[in-house]
mmCIF file of C-alpha atoms in Angstrom:
data_model
loop_
_atom_site.group_PDB
_atom_site.id
_atom_site.type_symbol
_atom_site.label_atom_id
_atom_site.label_comp_id
_atom_site.label_asym_id
_atom_site.label_seq_id
_atom_site.Cartn_x
_atom_site.Cartn_y
_atom_site.Cartn_z
ATOM 1 C CA UNK A 1 8.173 -25.528 15.516
ATOM 2 C CA UNK A 2 11.956 -25.380 15.355
ATOM 3 C CA UNK A 3 13.248 -21.826 15.342
ATOM 4 C CA UNK A 4 16.218 -19.879 16.653
ATOM 5 C CA UNK A 5 15.201 -18.411 20.005
ATOM 6 C CA UNK A 6 15.947 -14.716 20.011
ATOM 7 C CA UNK A 7 16.960 -12.749 23.099
ATOM 8 C CA UNK A 8 14.313 -10.182 24.061
ATOM 9 C CA UNK A 9 16.372 -7.090 23.054
ATOM 10 C CA UNK A 10 16.986 -8.575 19.606
ATOM 11 C CA UNK A 11 13.309 -9.490 19.245
ATOM 12 C CA UNK A 12 12.314 -5.922 20.159
ATOM 13 C CA UNK A 13 14.880 -4.605 17.673
ATOM 14 C CA UNK A 14 13.489 -6.773 14.891
ATOM 15 C CA UNK A 15 9.939 -5.625 15.669
ATOM 16 C CA UNK A 16 11.308 -2.080 15.507
ATOM 17 C CA UNK A 17 12.658 -2.754 12.002
ATOM 18 C CA UNK A 18 9.229 -4.058 10.972
ATOM 19 C CA UNK A 19 7.620 -0.882 12.298
ATOM 20 C CA UNK A 20 10.260 1.139 10.418
ATOM 21 C CA UNK A 21 9.100 -0.603 7.250
ATOM 22 C CA UNK A 22 5.522 0.324 8.136
ATOM 23 C CA UNK A 23 6.597 3.948 8.670
ATOM 24 C CA UNK A 24 8.382 3.947 5.296
ATOM 25 C CA UNK A 25 5.291 2.348 3.756
ATOM 26 C CA UNK A 26 3.224 5.300 4.990
ATOM 27 C CA UNK A 27 5.893 7.742 3.780
ATOM 28 C CA UNK A 28 6.209 6.014 0.415
ATOM 29 C CA UNK A 29 2.498 5.480 -0.101
ATOM 30 C CA UNK A 30 1.256 8.797 1.309
ATOM 31 C CA UNK A 31 0.945 9.847 -2.317
ATOM 32 C CA UNK A 32 -1.684 7.174 -2.881
ATOM 33 C CA UNK A 33 -3.956 8.726 -0.265
ATOM 34 C CA UNK A 34 -3.425 12.406 -0.996
ATOM 35 C CA UNK A 35 -2.190 12.839 -4.581
ATOM 36 C CA UNK A 36 -5.608 13.498 -6.099
ATOM 37 C CA UNK A 37 -6.924 15.811 -3.365
ATOM 38 C CA UNK A 38 -3.664 17.812 -3.479
ATOM 39 C CA UNK A 39 -3.439 17.974 -7.269
ATOM 40 C CA UNK A 40 -7.028 19.264 -7.503
ATOM 41 C CA UNK A 41 -6.131 21.914 -4.886
ATOM 42 C CA UNK A 42 -9.013 20.901 -2.620
ATOM 43 C CA UNK A 43 -6.583 20.607 0.304
ATOM 44 C CA UNK A 44 -3.120 21.979 0.861
ATOM 45 C CA UNK A 45 -0.464 19.259 1.248
ATOM 46 C CA UNK A 46 0.095 19.834 4.987
ATOM 47 C CA UNK A 47 -3.638 19.478 5.723
ATOM 48 C CA UNK A 48 -4.057 16.571 3.319
ATOM 49 C CA UNK A 49 -1.449 14.453 5.122
ATOM 50 C CA UNK A 50 -3.155 15.111 8.471
ATOM 51 C CA UNK A 51 -6.483 14.064 6.963
ATOM 52 C CA UNK A 52 -4.989 10.900 5.433
ATOM 53 C CA UNK A 53 -3.002 9.969 8.554
ATOM 54 C CA UNK A 54 -6.111 10.120 10.743
ATOM 55 C CA UNK A 55 -8.081 7.765 8.504
ATOM 56 C CA UNK A 56 -5.030 5.518 8.066
ATOM 57 C CA UNK A 57 -4.903 5.073 11.834
ATOM 58 C CA UNK A 58 -8.582 4.325 12.490
ATOM 59 C CA UNK A 59 -8.827 1.807 9.629
ATOM 60 C CA UNK A 60 -8.451 -1.154 12.022
ATOM 61 C CA UNK A 61 -11.896 -0.300 13.429
ATOM 62 C CA UNK A 62 -13.539 -1.105 10.082
ATOM 63 C CA UNK A 63 -11.742 -4.170 8.737
ATOM 64 C CA UNK A 64 -10.961 -7.683 9.877
ATOM 65 C CA UNK A 65 -7.400 -9.011 9.880
ATOM 66 C CA UNK A 66 -7.659 -11.290 6.833
ATOM 67 C CA UNK A 67 -4.733 -9.630 5.039
ATOM 68 C CA UNK A 68 -2.503 -10.036 8.121
ATOM 69 C CA UNK A 69 -3.411 -13.733 8.148
ATOM 70 C CA UNK A 70 -2.414 -14.053 4.482
ATOM 71 C CA UNK A 71 0.946 -12.332 5.030
ATOM 72 C CA UNK A 72 1.660 -14.283 8.202
ATOM 73 C CA UNK A 73 0.905 -17.770 6.941
ATOM 74 C CA UNK A 74 -0.061 -17.601 3.245
ATOM 75 C CA UNK A 75 3.146 -16.540 1.420
ATOM 76 C CA UNK A 76 5.857 -18.728 2.977
ATOM 77 C CA UNK A 77 5.421 -21.710 5.260
ATOM 78 C CA UNK A 78 5.138 -20.386 8.829
ATOM 79 C CA UNK A 79 7.041 -23.428 10.086
ATOM 80 C CA UNK A 80 10.298 -22.245 8.474
ATOM 81 C CA UNK A 81 10.034 -18.643 9.637
ATOM 82 C CA UNK A 82 12.826 -17.488 11.924
ATOM 83 C CA UNK A 83 14.248 -14.074 12.884
ATOM 84 C CA UNK A 84 16.910 -14.179 10.136
ATOM 85 C CA UNK A 85 14.255 -14.789 7.477
ATOM 86 C CA UNK A 86 12.101 -11.905 8.766
ATOM 87 C CA UNK A 87 15.119 -9.576 8.955
ATOM 88 C CA UNK A 88 16.147 -10.446 5.393
ATOM 89 C CA UNK A 89 12.616 -9.997 4.042
ATOM 90 C CA UNK A 90 12.354 -6.572 5.690
ATOM 91 C CA UNK A 91 15.770 -5.520 4.362
ATOM 92 C CA UNK A 92 14.749 -6.480 0.838
ATOM 93 C CA UNK A 93 11.512 -4.496 1.100
ATOM 94 C CA UNK A 94 13.050 -1.454 2.814
ATOM 95 C CA UNK A 95 15.978 -1.251 0.369
ATOM 96 C CA UNK A 96 13.674 -1.342 -2.663
ATOM 97 C CA UNK A 97 11.302 1.195 -1.078
ATOM 98 C CA UNK A 98 14.156 3.619 -0.448
ATOM 99 C CA UNK A 99 15.541 3.200 -3.988
ATOM 100 C CA UNK A 100 12.174 3.887 -5.620
ATOM 101 C CA UNK A 101 11.358 6.719 -3.188
ATOM 102 C CA UNK A 102 14.617 8.513 -4.039
ATOM 103 C CA UNK A 103 13.869 8.086 -7.745
ATOM 104 C CA UNK A 104 10.241 9.251 -7.285
ATOM 105 C CA UNK A 105 8.846 6.000 -8.669
ATOM 106 C CA UNK A 106 5.483 4.874 -7.177
ATOM 107 C CA UNK A 107 6.339 1.192 -6.800
ATOM 108 C CA UNK A 108 4.473 -1.103 -4.436
ATOM 109 C CA UNK A 109 5.584 -1.349 -0.798
ATOM 110 C CA UNK A 110 3.239 -4.321 -0.466
ATOM 111 C CA UNK A 111 4.794 -6.325 -3.240
ATOM 112 C CA UNK A 112 8.284 -5.330 -2.081
ATOM 113 C CA UNK A 113 7.461 -6.975 1.265
ATOM 114 C CA UNK A 114 5.979 -10.040 -0.417
ATOM 115 C CA UNK A 115 8.999 -10.273 -2.723
ATOM 116 C CA UNK A 116 11.270 -10.003 0.321
ATOM 117 C CA UNK A 117 9.418 -12.842 2.063
ATOM 118 C CA UNK A 118 9.597 -15.059 -1.013
ATOM 119 C CA UNK A 119 13.295 -14.356 -1.627
ATOM 120 C CA UNK A 120 14.292 -15.007 1.983
ATOM 121 C CA UNK A 121 12.031 -18.070 2.143
ATOM 122 C CA UNK A 122 13.563 -19.614 -0.983
ATOM 123 C CA UNK A 123 17.082 -18.813 0.268
ATOM 124 C CA UNK A 124 16.307 -20.774 3.430
ATOM 125 C CA UNK A 125 14.014 -23.594 2.358
ATOM 126 C CA UNK A 126 14.057 -23.731 -1.432
ATOM 127 C CA UNK A 127 10.977 -23.498 -3.629
ATOM 128 C CA UNK A 128 9.070 -25.771 -1.260
ATOM 129 C CA UNK A 129 9.041 -23.006 1.340
ATOM 130 C CA UNK A 130 6.653 -20.919 -0.762
ATOM 131 C CA UNK A 131 2.885 -21.236 -0.266
ATOM 132 C CA UNK A 132 2.094 -21.112 -3.961
ATOM 133 C CA UNK A 133 -1.657 -20.698 -3.534
ATOM 134 C CA UNK A 134 -1.253 -17.505 -1.533
ATOM 135 C CA UNK A 135 1.496 -16.185 -3.797
ATOM 136 C CA UNK A 136 -0.541 -16.908 -6.930
ATOM 137 C CA UNK A 137 -3.539 -15.055 -5.478
ATOM 138 C CA UNK A 138 -1.312 -12.085 -4.681
ATOM 139 C CA UNK A 139 0.376 -12.137 -8.090
ATOM 140 C CA UNK A 140 -3.039 -12.175 -9.793
ATOM 141 C CA UNK A 141 -3.938 -9.062 -7.790
ATOM 142 C CA UNK A 142 -0.969 -7.258 -9.368
ATOM 143 C CA UNK A 143 -2.886 -7.377 -12.642
ATOM 144 C CA UNK A 144 -6.452 -7.236 -11.349
ATOM 145 C CA UNK A 145 -6.264 -4.397 -8.788
ATOM 146 C CA UNK A 146 -5.253 -1.640 -11.249
ATOM 147 C CA UNK A 147 -7.645 -3.075 -13.838
ATOM 148 C CA UNK A 148 -10.577 -3.026 -11.404
ATOM 149 C CA UNK A 149 -9.596 0.475 -10.251
ATOM 150 C CA UNK A 150 -9.423 1.590 -13.891
ATOM 151 C CA UNK A 151 -12.858 0.183 -14.775
ATOM 152 C CA UNK A 152 -14.622 1.470 -11.646
ATOM 153 C CA UNK A 153 -13.158 4.969 -12.007
ATOM 154 C CA UNK A 154 -14.022 5.055 -15.716
ATOM 155 C CA UNK A 155 -17.634 4.001 -15.016
ATOM 156 C CA UNK A 156 -17.925 6.528 -12.197
ATOM 157 C CA UNK A 157 -16.759 9.356 -14.472
ATOM 158 C CA UNK A 158 -19.302 8.356 -17.111
ATOM 159 C CA UNK A 159 -22.114 8.064 -14.542
ATOM 160 C CA UNK A 160 -21.304 11.364 -12.846
ATOM 161 C CA UNK A 161 -20.977 13.153 -16.202
ATOM 162 C CA UNK A 162 -24.458 11.931 -17.170
ATOM 163 C CA UNK A 163 -26.014 12.863 -13.789
ATOM 164 C CA UNK A 164 -24.542 16.392 -13.798
ATOM 165 C CA UNK A 165 -24.898 17.043 -17.519
ATOM 166 C CA UNK A 166 -27.237 20.027 -16.953
ATOM 167 C CA UNK A 167 -25.090 21.607 -14.237
ATOM 168 C CA UNK A 168 -22.671 24.436 -14.925
ATOM 169 C CA UNK A 169 -18.946 23.618 -14.667
ATOM 170 C CA UNK A 170 -18.696 25.931 -11.652
ATOM 171 C CA UNK A 171 -21.531 24.097 -9.827
ATOM 172 C CA UNK A 172 -19.994 20.695 -10.593
ATOM 173 C CA UNK A 173 -16.587 21.863 -9.430
ATOM 174 C CA UNK A 174 -18.010 23.272 -6.172
ATOM 175 C CA UNK A 175 -19.986 20.080 -5.454
ATOM 176 C CA UNK A 176 -17.039 17.765 -5.939
ATOM 177 C CA UNK A 177 -14.665 19.925 -3.938
ATOM 178 C CA UNK A 178 -16.860 18.994 -0.973
ATOM 179 C CA UNK A 179 -17.391 15.365 -2.018
ATOM 180 C CA UNK A 180 -13.656 14.840 -2.427
ATOM 181 C CA UNK A 181 -13.265 15.065 1.337
ATOM 182 C CA UNK A 182 -15.436 11.933 1.586
ATOM 183 C CA UNK A 183 -13.700 10.072 -1.244
ATOM 184 C CA UNK A 184 -10.222 10.883 0.126
ATOM 185 C CA UNK A 185 -11.334 9.609 3.540
ATOM 186 C CA UNK A 186 -12.588 6.347 2.038
ATOM 187 C CA UNK A 187 -9.380 5.832 0.125
ATOM 188 C CA UNK A 188 -7.232 6.515 3.205
ATOM 189 C CA UNK A 189 -9.354 4.000 5.143
ATOM 190 C CA UNK A 190 -8.762 1.417 2.414
ATOM 191 C CA UNK A 191 -5.042 2.207 2.376
ATOM 192 C CA UNK A 192 -4.677 1.859 6.146
ATOM 193 C CA UNK A 193 -6.885 -1.234 6.203
ATOM 194 C CA UNK A 194 -4.895 -3.159 3.596
ATOM 195 C CA UNK A 195 -1.315 -1.903 3.926
ATOM 196 C CA UNK A 196 -0.843 -1.762 7.715
ATOM 197 C CA UNK A 197 -2.071 -5.360 7.993
ATOM 198 C CA UNK A 198 0.923 -6.596 6.010
ATOM 199 C CA UNK A 199 3.343 -5.553 8.733
ATOM 200 C CA UNK A 200 0.952 -6.907 11.358
ATOM 201 C CA UNK A 201 1.245 -10.301 9.685
ATOM 202 C CA UNK A 202 5.055 -10.103 9.651
ATOM 203 C CA UNK A 203 5.304 -9.200 13.360
ATOM 204 C CA UNK A 204 2.694 -11.797 14.337
ATOM 205 C CA UNK A 205 4.442 -14.645 12.500
ATOM 206 C CA UNK A 206 7.738 -13.579 14.103
ATOM 207 C CA UNK A 207 6.131 -13.725 17.555
ATOM 208 C CA UNK A 208 4.560 -17.084 16.633
ATOM 209 C CA UNK A 209 7.946 -18.478 15.578
ATOM 210 C CA UNK A 210 9.335 -17.468 18.979
ATOM 211 C CA UNK A 211 6.488 -19.112 20.900
ATOM 212 C CA UNK A 212 4.939 -15.854 22.131
ATOM 213 C CA UNK A 213 1.458 -16.470 20.668
ATOM 214 C CA UNK A 214 0.774 -19.867 22.179
ATOM 215 C CA UNK A 215 -0.522 -22.676 19.968
ATOM 216 C CA UNK A 216 -2.534 -20.654 17.448
ATOM 217 C CA UNK A 217 -1.535 -17.860 15.080
ATOM 218 C CA UNK A 218 -3.284 -14.558 15.797
ATOM 219 C CA UNK A 219 -2.529 -10.831 15.760
ATOM 220 C CA UNK A 220 -2.378 -9.201 19.228
ATOM 221 C CA UNK A 221 -4.121 -5.848 19.688
ATOM 222 C CA UNK A 222 -0.862 -4.049 20.565
ATOM 223 C CA UNK A 223 0.583 -5.146 17.200
ATOM 224 C CA UNK A 224 -2.497 -3.770 15.418
ATOM 225 C CA UNK A 225 -2.229 -0.396 17.169
ATOM 226 C CA UNK A 226 1.550 -0.132 16.712
ATOM 227 C CA UNK A 227 1.333 -0.850 12.971
ATOM 228 C CA UNK A 228 -1.537 1.580 12.389
ATOM 229 C CA UNK A 229 0.339 4.283 14.320
ATOM 230 C CA UNK A 230 3.602 3.704 12.410
ATOM 231 C CA UNK A 231 1.820 3.945 9.068
ATOM 232 C CA UNK A 232 -0.081 7.078 10.097
ATOM 233 C CA UNK A 233 3.163 8.710 11.252
ATOM 234 C CA UNK A 234 4.818 7.878 7.933
ATOM 235 C CA UNK A 235 1.887 9.385 6.062
ATOM 236 C CA UNK A 236 2.264 12.558 8.137
ATOM 237 C CA UNK A 237 5.826 12.896 6.851
ATOM 238 C CA UNK A 238 4.517 12.963 3.286
ATOM 239 C CA UNK A 239 6.153 11.652 0.150
ATOM 240 C CA UNK A 240 6.204 14.683 -2.075
ATOM 241 C CA UNK A 241 8.264 13.307 -4.973
ATOM 242 C CA UNK A 242 5.685 10.590 -5.569
ATOM 243 C CA UNK A 243 2.750 12.937 -4.941
ATOM 244 C CA UNK A 244 3.960 14.972 -7.915
ATOM 245 C CA UNK A 245 4.152 11.883 -10.150
ATOM 246 C CA UNK A 246 0.763 10.518 -9.105
ATOM 247 C CA UNK A 247 -1.063 13.841 -8.934
ATOM 248 C CA UNK A 248 0.022 15.603 -12.089
ATOM 249 C CA UNK A 249 2.417 13.670 -14.303
ATOM 250 C CA UNK A 250 0.012 10.854 -15.265
ATOM 251 C CA UNK A 251 -2.941 13.109 -16.127
ATOM 252 C CA UNK A 252 -4.333 16.419 -14.914
ATOM 253 C CA UNK A 253 -7.330 16.082 -12.621
ATOM 254 C CA UNK A 254 -10.268 18.271 -11.634
ATOM 255 C CA UNK A 255 -12.261 17.681 -8.395
ATOM 256 C CA UNK A 256 -14.884 15.522 -10.123
ATOM 257 C CA UNK A 257 -12.191 13.285 -11.612
ATOM 258 C CA UNK A 258 -10.339 13.203 -8.290
ATOM 259 C CA UNK A 259 -13.539 12.043 -6.565
ATOM 260 C CA UNK A 260 -14.061 9.264 -9.127
ATOM 261 C CA UNK A 261 -10.443 8.092 -8.928
ATOM 262 C CA UNK A 262 -10.454 7.961 -5.122
ATOM 263 C CA UNK A 263 -13.867 6.293 -4.925
ATOM 264 C CA UNK A 264 -12.981 3.681 -7.551
ATOM 265 C CA UNK A 265 -9.700 2.977 -5.781
ATOM 266 C CA UNK A 266 -11.368 2.794 -2.361
ATOM 267 C CA UNK A 267 -13.998 0.299 -3.549
ATOM 268 C CA UNK A 268 -11.236 -1.886 -5.008
ATOM 269 C CA UNK A 269 -9.291 -1.830 -1.726
ATOM 270 C CA UNK A 270 -12.404 -2.589 0.342
ATOM 271 C CA UNK A 271 -13.129 -5.671 -1.766
ATOM 272 C CA UNK A 272 -9.535 -6.899 -1.635
ATOM 273 C CA UNK A 273 -9.225 -6.371 2.127
ATOM 274 C CA UNK A 274 -12.488 -8.215 2.738
ATOM 275 C CA UNK A 275 -11.151 -11.157 0.713
ATOM 276 C CA UNK A 276 -7.801 -11.112 2.538
ATOM 277 C CA UNK A 277 -5.825 -10.233 -0.594
ATOM 278 C CA UNK A 278 -2.754 -8.025 -0.030
ATOM 279 C CA UNK A 279 -3.024 -5.680 -2.999
ATOM 280 C CA UNK A 280 -0.954 -2.660 -3.893
ATOM 281 C CA UNK A 281 -2.544 0.692 -3.095
ATOM 282 C CA UNK A 282 -0.105 2.196 -5.604
ATOM 283 C CA UNK A 283 -1.324 -0.075 -8.385
ATOM 284 C CA UNK A 284 -4.939 0.567 -7.481
ATOM 285 C CA UNK A 285 -4.889 4.363 -7.438
ATOM 286 C CA UNK A 286 -2.695 4.533 -10.546
ATOM 287 C CA UNK A 287 -5.191 2.383 -12.439
ATOM 288 C CA UNK A 288 -8.023 4.609 -11.223
ATOM 289 C CA UNK A 289 -6.215 7.821 -12.233
ATOM 290 C CA UNK A 290 -5.503 6.406 -15.682
ATOM 291 C CA UNK A 291 -9.194 5.417 -15.884
ATOM 292 C CA UNK A 292 -10.473 8.938 -15.257
ATOM 293 C CA UNK A 293 -7.938 10.356 -17.693
ATOM 294 C CA UNK A 294 -8.917 7.868 -20.378
ATOM 295 C CA UNK A 295 -12.611 8.695 -19.841
ATOM 296 C CA UNK A 296 -11.839 12.209 -21.042
ATOM 297 C CA UNK A 297 -9.684 11.081 -23.965
ATOM 298 C CA UNK A 298 -6.844 8.626 -24.273
ATOM 299 C CA UNK A 299 -4.436 11.408 -25.196
ATOM 300 C CA UNK A 300 -5.074 12.993 -21.767
ATOM 301 C CA UNK A 301 -3.014 10.199 -20.188
ATOM 302 C CA UNK A 302 0.755 10.524 -20.349
ATOM 303 C CA UNK A 303 1.292 6.914 -21.319
ATOM 304 C CA UNK A 304 5.080 7.224 -21.168
ATOM 305 C CA UNK A 305 4.932 8.019 -17.445
ATOM 306 C CA UNK A 306 2.339 5.275 -16.881
ATOM 307 C CA UNK A 307 4.514 2.723 -18.712
ATOM 308 C CA UNK A 308 7.529 3.638 -16.542
ATOM 309 C CA UNK A 309 5.396 2.966 -13.472
ATOM 310 C CA UNK A 310 4.361 -0.425 -14.880
ATOM 311 C CA UNK A 311 8.030 -1.327 -15.396
ATOM 312 C CA UNK A 312 8.650 -0.531 -11.702
ATOM 313 C CA UNK A 313 5.740 -2.820 -10.767
ATOM 314 C CA UNK A 314 7.180 -5.701 -12.781
ATOM 315 C CA UNK A 315 10.617 -5.236 -11.213
ATOM 316 C CA UNK A 316 9.454 -4.902 -7.594
ATOM 317 C CA UNK A 317 8.833 -8.560 -6.686
ATOM 318 C CA UNK A 318 12.046 -9.991 -8.189
ATOM 319 C CA UNK A 319 14.211 -7.032 -7.099
ATOM 320 C CA UNK A 320 13.068 -7.183 -3.466
ATOM 321 C CA UNK A 321 13.343 -10.998 -3.551
ATOM 322 C CA UNK A 322 16.945 -10.856 -4.794
ATOM 323 C CA UNK A 323 17.957 -8.305 -2.154
ATOM 324 C CA UNK A 324 16.281 -10.369 0.579
ATOM 325 C CA UNK A 325 17.854 -13.633 -0.611
ATOM 326 C CA UNK A 326 21.271 -11.974 -0.750
ATOM 327 C CA UNK A 327 20.776 -10.581 2.762
ATOM 328 C CA UNK A 328 19.773 -14.017 4.071
ATOM 329 C CA UNK A 329 22.808 -15.718 2.539
ATOM 330 C CA UNK A 330 25.085 -12.952 3.809
ATOM 331 C CA UNK A 331 23.734 -13.148 7.366
ATOM 332 C CA UNK A 332 24.037 -16.958 7.242
ATOM 333 C CA UNK A 333 27.810 -16.520 6.866
ATOM 334 C CA UNK A 334 27.904 -14.803 10.258
ATOM 335 C CA UNK A 335 25.255 -16.974 11.910
#
């Protein structure tokens, strides 16, 4: 593999930037893990982030590294990866994350990173640099993950409503205030299992391009632990603007609905992670929240807010790709 050999301090610095992205991913996507349990007032925000961060960190104990493999070798050809490409991809993703975080828009950190990889890859190697099979699978997940989350959450609401039909509202509320601890834990596991692996894949392919992994691509244990820790730390810092959007602006939730949204979202993430598909936790939980709102009545969903979120989803891949491509071309002038 032909690649620019990077001095060790620069390699460490670039890994640091990747971990910064992972930290920002946790900060940006903390809302996905805690919005429902905060909005239903089951946990106070400061305790909810601790709860989510813990399960974010231990997620590597429950999942394989299929998503890291996809990000490392299944979006752009690993043979063209070099430090400049990785730097540009990360800049595209970080810039878009910061823009949407400031605006309080729950866009996808995952698809920002994928868009950054694609943009930097095309800037370097043209359209042939893209692994279209992996990108197509990921693009399909943009549509399918919120749809699956929507359907599962909707079915769960209907099933739970039928099972507890003879219970008083107070009894139902009390039961699901307890059960929401379990559903929030499952969702945080799914979040940590899918999202942290994306940065693992980026760091691993960087190390591979520099000859530090030997002949075969794999993800070292220290990379796994560093990425899980960075994401957990980011989650601890919260993401309160987006929590407000996800937890109350789309639809108002009670504990039963929060449980169904988190469980539907968690099941979707578990399936995607098992298949090695890098999906958006933002897309997934938004689809699930809309599903529980629609189960009550379609007017319970603030469709204007939901449509604004969809617009952000559509823009994320091309916006991050353009920023990354511009960064690559700019750095090439000084290379």
